[in-house]
Amino acid sequence: TAPSPSVSDQRLATAEEAISAAKLGWEVEKKPLSFMDGPKVVPVEDRYAVVPGDGWQGETRPVLGIVSKGYTPLQNRDAFRFFDPIVGQDAAVYHTAGVLGQGERIWILAKLPESIRVVGDDITDKYLLLSNNHDGHGAVQIKFTPIRVVCNNTLTLALSDGADIRVPHTHDLQERLRQADDLLGTIKKGYDELAEMFRAMTTVQMNADSLERYLTSVFPAPRDAKDEPAQRKVTHDRSCAGYFFESGAGSDMKGVRGTLWAAYNGVTEYIDHRAMRTSPNGRLKSIWFGNGHLVKSRALTTAKSFLEMPSAN
């Protein structure tokens, strides 16, 4: 879904200010685990619970993750400090910050100053999604998150060939500035490639056969042919994405109708706005990091393969 402008309107200069404005300035702590064996308390060797600490406003403190002795928590106020030099160069602004789950994942959306004009009046804004886990299963991640204005469809994909960017944290100003320059180059190159791919999609016309092949690849048949509920779900997914190819937001725009770009956005609109009946928190988690993200990534990969096959249309 499209982010709200609650943080960017304040033109915050640092990630720490954005985290504070979103009321996410609480810390995390590592506490030793134990269990009750009758009346006896027994420690669990080399296992610790990550729990909220100072600044936490909740009535209870949830366990955010189970980690080993060597795990060092990365505080919310420190996680995205590496990005501050980029904001300082007016190459991005902190837009929105939030939390997923009970606090195990913290995120910030940063908006880049330019947009992608895909075709005609079809515009896609450029965002980066910065996230940090407190569950012990991930480092700081940076992902492209372009948002199509006409329908608020989103795509999240890793910044470099499917691998997460792991950002070293340093207090040395010159080193942070060097890292920022390197990161800006990666961001620009990546978004230039995405813009080229999006525009190329508008040049591929789809017919009934190519649309069926596209949706079959994006929503593959379940491995167990006898799993009737799974078969029905796949059929439903393909049908809904096909509907949005024809009748989704922006599908009738000049240069869009009937193209691979429309087919791709048929999938993303379905996943973002119709596929899941869950809480906003759960839906956002899915479309950024979970099953929804995987489907949309497969939709982009499939579109790319169509671009490489002249017979696609």
Short mmCIF file of C-alpha atoms in Angstrom, two decimals:
data_model
loop_
_atom_site.label_atom_id
_atom_site.label_comp_id
_atom_site.label_asym_id
_atom_site.label_seq_id
_atom_site.Cartn_x
_atom_site.Cartn_y
_atom_site.Cartn_z
CA THR A 1 0.00 0.00 0.00
CA ALA A 2 1.10 3.61 -0.44
CA PRO A 3 2.81 5.15 2.59
CA SER A 4 1.36 8.07 4.49
CA PRO A 5 3.35 11.34 4.50
CA SER A 6 3.56 11.57 8.28
CA VAL A 7 7.35 11.66 8.52
CA SER A 8 8.42 13.38 5.30
CA ASP A 9 6.26 16.43 5.96
CA GLN A 10 8.59 17.24 8.86
CA ARG A 11 11.72 17.13 6.63
CA LEU A 12 13.68 15.20 9.21
CA ALA A 13 17.42 15.27 8.68
CA THR A 14 18.45 12.03 10.40
CA ALA A 15 17.18 8.49 10.75
CA GLU A 16 17.22 8.93 14.51
CA GLU A 17 14.81 11.88 14.19
CA ALA A 18 12.53 9.82 11.93
CA ILE A 19 12.54 6.94 14.41
CA SER A 20 11.76 9.35 17.24
CA ALA A 21 8.91 11.00 15.28
CA ALA A 22 7.39 7.56 14.68
CA LYS A 23 7.69 6.77 18.43
CA LEU A 24 10.09 3.91 17.75
CA GLY A 25 12.93 5.17 19.93
CA TRP A 26 12.74 2.25 22.35
CA GLU A 27 15.73 -0.02 22.84
CA VAL A 28 16.08 -3.79 22.75
CA GLU A 29 17.83 -5.96 25.33
CA LYS A 30 19.17 -9.49 25.45
CA LYS A 31 17.94 -11.53 28.42
CA PRO A 32 19.04 -15.08 29.41
CA LEU A 33 16.43 -17.79 28.88
CA SER A 34 15.34 -20.27 31.54
CA PHE A 35 12.48 -22.69 32.13
CA MET A 36 10.63 -24.11 35.14
CA ASP A 37 11.27 -27.76 36.03
CA GLY A 38 8.78 -28.14 38.84
CA PRO A 39 9.82 -25.59 41.45
CA LYS A 40 13.32 -25.30 39.99
CA VAL A 41 14.45 -22.58 37.53
CA VAL A 42 16.78 -24.09 34.93
CA PRO A 43 18.86 -21.81 32.65
CA VAL A 44 18.98 -22.55 28.91
CA GLU A 45 22.61 -22.66 27.84
CA ASP A 46 23.66 -20.06 25.22
CA ARG A 47 20.13 -18.94 24.43
CA TYR A 48 18.82 -15.43 25.02
CA ALA A 49 15.53 -13.64 24.42
CA VAL A 50 15.54 -10.28 22.61
CA VAL A 51 12.94 -8.08 24.32
CA PRO A 52 12.04 -4.37 24.26
CA GLY A 53 13.80 -2.31 26.91
CA ASP A 54 14.04 1.39 27.76
CA GLY A 55 11.37 3.52 26.13
CA TRP A 56 8.94 0.68 25.43
CA GLN A 57 5.36 1.85 25.94
CA GLY A 58 3.55 -1.49 25.85
CA GLU A 59 2.00 -3.16 28.89
CA THR A 60 4.00 -6.32 28.29
CA ARG A 61 7.38 -6.99 26.70
CA PRO A 62 7.11 -9.53 23.86
CA VAL A 63 9.95 -11.85 22.93
CA LEU A 64 11.12 -10.56 19.55
CA GLY A 65 13.58 -13.35 18.89
CA ILE A 66 15.75 -16.11 20.38
CA VAL A 67 19.49 -15.61 19.84
CA SER A 68 22.88 -16.93 20.91
CA LYS A 69 25.43 -15.35 23.21
CA GLY A 70 27.34 -13.75 20.32
CA TYR A 71 24.35 -11.77 19.04
CA THR A 72 24.61 -7.99 19.50
CA PRO A 73 21.32 -6.05 19.23
CA LEU A 74 21.29 -3.12 16.81
CA GLN A 75 19.19 -0.32 18.31
CA ASN A 76 16.48 1.36 16.28
CA ARG A 77 18.14 4.78 16.56
CA ASP A 78 21.41 3.38 15.15
CA ALA A 79 20.19 0.98 12.44
CA PHE A 80 19.78 3.45 9.59
CA ARG A 81 22.40 6.05 10.48
CA PHE A 82 24.44 5.01 7.42
CA PHE A 83 21.73 6.60 5.24
CA ASP A 84 21.91 10.08 6.80
CA PRO A 85 24.63 11.39 4.43
CA ILE A 86 22.37 10.58 1.46
CA VAL A 87 19.53 12.57 3.00
CA GLY A 88 22.03 15.33 3.75
CA GLN A 89 22.88 15.51 0.05
CA ASP A 90 19.15 15.97 -0.78
CA ALA A 91 19.32 12.67 -2.67
CA ALA A 92 16.41 11.31 -0.59
CA VAL A 93 14.06 12.26 2.24
CA TYR A 94 12.85 10.16 5.14
CA HIS A 95 9.18 9.57 4.38
CA THR A 96 7.56 7.09 6.76
CA ALA A 97 8.73 4.85 9.59
CA GLY A 98 6.94 1.96 11.26
CA VAL A 99 7.05 -1.43 12.89
CA LEU A 100 5.85 -4.86 11.83
CA GLY A 101 4.64 -7.62 14.10
CA GLN A 102 5.18 -7.00 17.79
CA GLY A 103 8.33 -5.00 17.11
CA GLU A 104 10.58 -7.61 15.56
CA ARG A 105 11.05 -5.58 12.35
CA ILE A 106 11.55 -1.80 12.14
CA TRP A 107 11.38 -0.01 8.80
CA ILE A 108 11.81 3.39 7.17
CA LEU A 109 10.70 4.41 3.69
CA ALA A 110 12.96 6.95 2.01
CA LYS A 111 11.67 8.79 -1.07
CA LEU A 112 13.98 9.67 -3.93
CA PRO A 113 13.47 13.05 -5.62
CA GLU A 114 12.73 11.91 -9.21
CA SER A 115 10.02 9.69 -10.66
CA ILE A 116 9.89 7.22 -13.56
CA ARG A 117 7.61 8.22 -16.45
CA VAL A 118 6.88 4.78 -17.82
CA VAL A 119 4.61 5.80 -20.69
CA GLY A 120 2.44 8.89 -21.16
CA ASP A 121 1.00 9.91 -17.79
CA ASP A 122 1.84 6.61 -16.10
CA ILE A 123 4.24 7.63 -13.31
CA THR A 124 6.09 5.48 -10.77
CA ASP A 125 7.63 7.13 -7.71
CA LYS A 126 10.97 5.91 -6.38
CA TYR A 127 11.31 4.72 -2.78
CA LEU A 128 13.82 2.72 -0.80
CA LEU A 129 12.76 0.45 2.03
CA LEU A 130 15.25 0.24 4.90
CA SER A 131 14.56 -2.45 7.48
CA ASN A 132 16.18 -3.97 10.54
CA ASN A 133 15.26 -7.18 12.36
CA HIS A 134 15.31 -7.85 16.10
CA ASP A 135 14.54 -11.57 15.73
CA GLY A 136 18.13 -12.63 15.08
CA HIS A 137 17.45 -13.70 11.49
CA GLY A 138 18.57 -10.75 9.41
CA ALA A 139 20.78 -7.71 9.14
CA VAL A 140 19.87 -4.27 7.85
CA GLN A 141 18.28 -4.61 4.40
CA ILE A 142 17.80 -2.06 1.63
CA LYS A 143 15.22 -2.75 -1.07
CA PHE A 144 13.86 -0.85 -4.04
CA THR A 145 10.19 -0.07 -3.49
CA PRO A 146 8.78 1.71 -6.54
CA ILE A 147 5.13 2.76 -6.18
CA ARG A 148 2.93 3.25 -9.25
CA VAL A 149 0.98 6.44 -8.62
CA VAL A 150 -2.23 5.56 -10.47
CA CYS A 151 -2.96 2.50 -8.33
CA ASN A 152 -0.44 2.50 -5.46
CA ASN A 153 0.96 -0.85 -6.57
CA THR A 154 4.28 -1.64 -4.94
CA LEU A 155 7.22 -3.86 -5.71
CA THR A 156 10.01 -4.71 -3.30
CA LEU A 157 13.20 -6.25 -4.59
CA ALA A 158 16.69 -6.51 -3.25
CA LEU A 159 19.17 -3.82 -4.19
CA SER A 160 21.65 -6.14 -5.87
CA ASP A 161 20.86 -9.32 -7.82
CA GLY A 162 18.58 -10.80 -5.18
CA ALA A 163 21.01 -10.45 -2.29
CA ASP A 164 20.46 -8.20 0.68
CA ILE A 165 22.82 -5.27 1.06
CA ARG A 166 24.53 -5.52 4.42
CA VAL A 167 25.71 -2.14 5.58
CA PRO A 168 28.67 -1.92 7.98
CA HIS A 169 28.19 0.56 10.79
CA THR A 170 30.99 2.98 11.47
CA HIS A 171 31.34 6.16 13.49
CA ASP A 172 33.99 7.51 11.11
CA LEU A 173 32.43 10.40 9.15
CA GLN A 174 34.67 10.08 6.08
CA GLU A 175 33.99 6.35 5.84
CA ARG A 176 30.25 6.95 6.11
CA LEU A 177 30.43 9.54 3.33
CA ARG A 178 32.36 7.09 1.13
CA GLN A 179 29.75 4.40 1.80
CA ALA A 180 27.00 6.89 0.94
CA ASP A 181 28.64 7.73 -2.40
CA ASP A 182 28.96 4.03 -3.26
CA LEU A 183 25.35 3.40 -2.24
CA LEU A 184 24.08 6.34 -4.31
CA GLY A 185 25.79 4.89 -7.36
CA THR A 186 24.16 1.50 -6.76
CA ILE A 187 20.75 3.13 -6.27
CA LYS A 188 20.98 5.20 -9.44
CA LYS A 189 22.14 2.27 -11.56
CA GLY A 190 19.43 0.02 -10.17
CA TYR A 191 16.60 2.47 -10.77
CA ASP A 192 17.87 3.27 -14.27
CA GLU A 193 17.68 -0.44 -15.07
CA LEU A 194 14.19 -0.71 -13.59
CA ALA A 195 12.96 2.28 -15.61
CA GLU A 196 14.30 0.72 -18.79
CA MET A 197 12.59 -2.59 -17.97
CA PHE A 198 9.24 -0.96 -17.15
CA ARG A 199 9.26 0.99 -20.42
CA ALA A 200 10.21 -2.11 -22.39
CA MET A 201 7.16 -3.90 -20.95
CA THR A 202 4.89 -1.35 -22.61
CA THR A 203 6.22 -2.38 -26.03
CA VAL A 204 5.11 -6.03 -25.67
CA GLN A 205 1.48 -6.66 -26.62
CA MET A 206 -0.22 -9.58 -24.93
CA ASN A 207 -2.83 -11.87 -26.47
CA ALA A 208 -4.92 -14.53 -24.77
CA ASP A 209 -2.24 -17.18 -25.19
CA SER A 210 0.70 -15.08 -23.93
CA LEU A 211 -1.36 -13.77 -20.99
CA GLU A 212 -2.22 -17.34 -20.01
CA ARG A 213 1.45 -18.34 -20.19
CA TYR A 214 2.44 -15.32 -18.12
CA LEU A 215 -0.12 -15.97 -15.36
CA THR A 216 0.65 -19.69 -15.33
CA SER A 217 4.29 -18.87 -14.67
CA VAL A 218 3.48 -16.32 -11.95
CA PHE A 219 0.94 -18.64 -10.28
CA PRO A 220 2.30 -22.14 -10.94
CA ALA A 221 0.21 -25.23 -10.38
CA PRO A 222 0.63 -26.87 -6.95
CA ARG A 223 3.00 -29.81 -6.76
CA ASP A 224 0.24 -32.11 -5.55
CA ALA A 225 -2.25 -32.39 -8.41
CA LYS A 226 -4.75 -33.97 -6.01
CA ASP A 227 -4.73 -30.96 -3.67
CA GLU A 228 -8.09 -29.54 -4.78
CA PRO A 229 -8.11 -26.47 -2.45
CA ALA A 230 -4.66 -25.46 -3.71
CA GLN A 231 -5.78 -26.01 -7.32
CA ARG A 232 -8.82 -23.82 -6.77
CA LYS A 233 -6.67 -21.08 -5.22
CA VAL A 234 -4.28 -21.03 -8.18
CA THR A 235 -7.21 -20.84 -10.59
CA HIS A 236 -8.70 -18.00 -8.54
CA ASP A 237 -5.37 -16.12 -8.41
CA ARG A 238 -4.89 -16.34 -12.16
CA SER A 239 -8.47 -15.26 -12.83
CA CYS A 240 -8.21 -12.23 -10.51
CA ALA A 241 -4.88 -11.11 -11.95
CA GLY A 242 -6.37 -11.48 -15.44
CA TYR A 243 -9.30 -9.29 -14.39
CA PHE A 244 -6.95 -6.54 -13.22
CA PHE A 245 -5.00 -6.86 -16.47
CA GLU A 246 -8.22 -5.87 -18.23
CA SER A 247 -9.90 -3.59 -15.68
CA GLY A 248 -7.34 -2.57 -13.05
CA ALA A 249 -6.43 1.00 -12.19
CA GLY A 250 -4.55 2.50 -15.11
CA SER A 251 -5.00 -0.54 -17.36
CA ASP A 252 -6.88 1.54 -19.93
CA MET A 253 -4.25 4.29 -20.13
CA LYS A 254 -2.80 5.04 -23.54
CA GLY A 255 0.28 2.90 -24.08
CA VAL A 256 -0.66 0.54 -21.22
CA ARG A 257 -3.76 -1.36 -22.37
CA GLY A 258 -3.04 -4.92 -23.47
CA THR A 259 0.68 -4.79 -22.74
CA LEU A 260 3.06 -6.81 -20.60
CA TRP A 261 3.19 -3.77 -18.29
CA ALA A 262 -0.57 -4.10 -17.78
CA ALA A 263 -0.21 -7.83 -17.09
CA TYR A 264 2.53 -7.22 -14.55
CA ASN A 265 0.47 -4.55 -12.81
CA GLY A 266 -2.56 -6.82 -12.87
CA VAL A 267 -0.60 -9.17 -10.61
CA THR A 268 0.75 -6.44 -8.33
CA GLU A 269 -2.65 -4.76 -7.93
CA TYR A 270 -4.28 -8.07 -7.06
CA ILE A 271 -1.60 -8.96 -4.50
CA ASP A 272 -1.46 -5.48 -2.93
CA HIS A 273 -5.16 -4.72 -2.71
CA ARG A 274 -7.29 -7.85 -3.08
CA ALA A 275 -5.48 -11.11 -2.39
CA MET A 276 -5.21 -11.00 1.41
CA ARG A 277 -7.89 -10.64 4.02
CA THR A 278 -5.75 -9.81 7.00
CA SER A 279 -4.75 -6.90 9.18
CA PRO A 280 -2.95 -3.91 7.60
CA ASN A 281 0.15 -4.97 9.51
CA GLY A 282 -0.04 -8.52 8.18
CA ARG A 283 -0.74 -7.36 4.64
CA LEU A 284 2.21 -4.97 4.65
CA LYS A 285 4.48 -7.68 6.02
CA SER A 286 3.40 -10.03 3.23
CA ILE A 287 3.76 -7.59 0.32
CA TRP A 288 7.15 -6.33 1.53
CA PHE A 289 8.76 -9.45 2.97
CA GLY A 290 6.46 -12.47 2.72
CA ASN A 291 4.41 -14.48 0.23
CA GLY A 292 3.04 -11.40 -1.53
CA HIS A 293 6.58 -10.15 -2.10
CA LEU A 294 7.58 -13.53 -3.55
CA VAL A 295 4.66 -13.53 -6.00
CA LYS A 296 5.40 -9.99 -7.18
CA SER A 297 9.09 -10.79 -7.57
CA ARG A 298 8.12 -13.81 -9.66
CA ALA A 299 5.86 -11.55 -11.74
CA LEU A 300 8.81 -9.25 -12.48
CA THR A 301 11.17 -12.15 -13.24
CA THR A 302 8.59 -13.65 -15.58
CA ALA A 303 8.09 -10.30 -17.31
CA LYS A 304 11.84 -10.03 -17.78
CA SER A 305 11.93 -13.48 -19.39
CA PHE A 306 9.12 -12.38 -21.76
CA LEU A 307 11.20 -9.37 -22.78
CA GLU A 308 13.99 -11.74 -23.71
CA MET A 309 11.69 -13.87 -25.93
CA PRO A 310 10.57 -12.22 -29.19
CA SER A 311 7.81 -14.84 -29.42
CA ALA A 312 6.17 -13.61 -26.19
CA ASN A 313 3.58 -11.60 -28.11
#
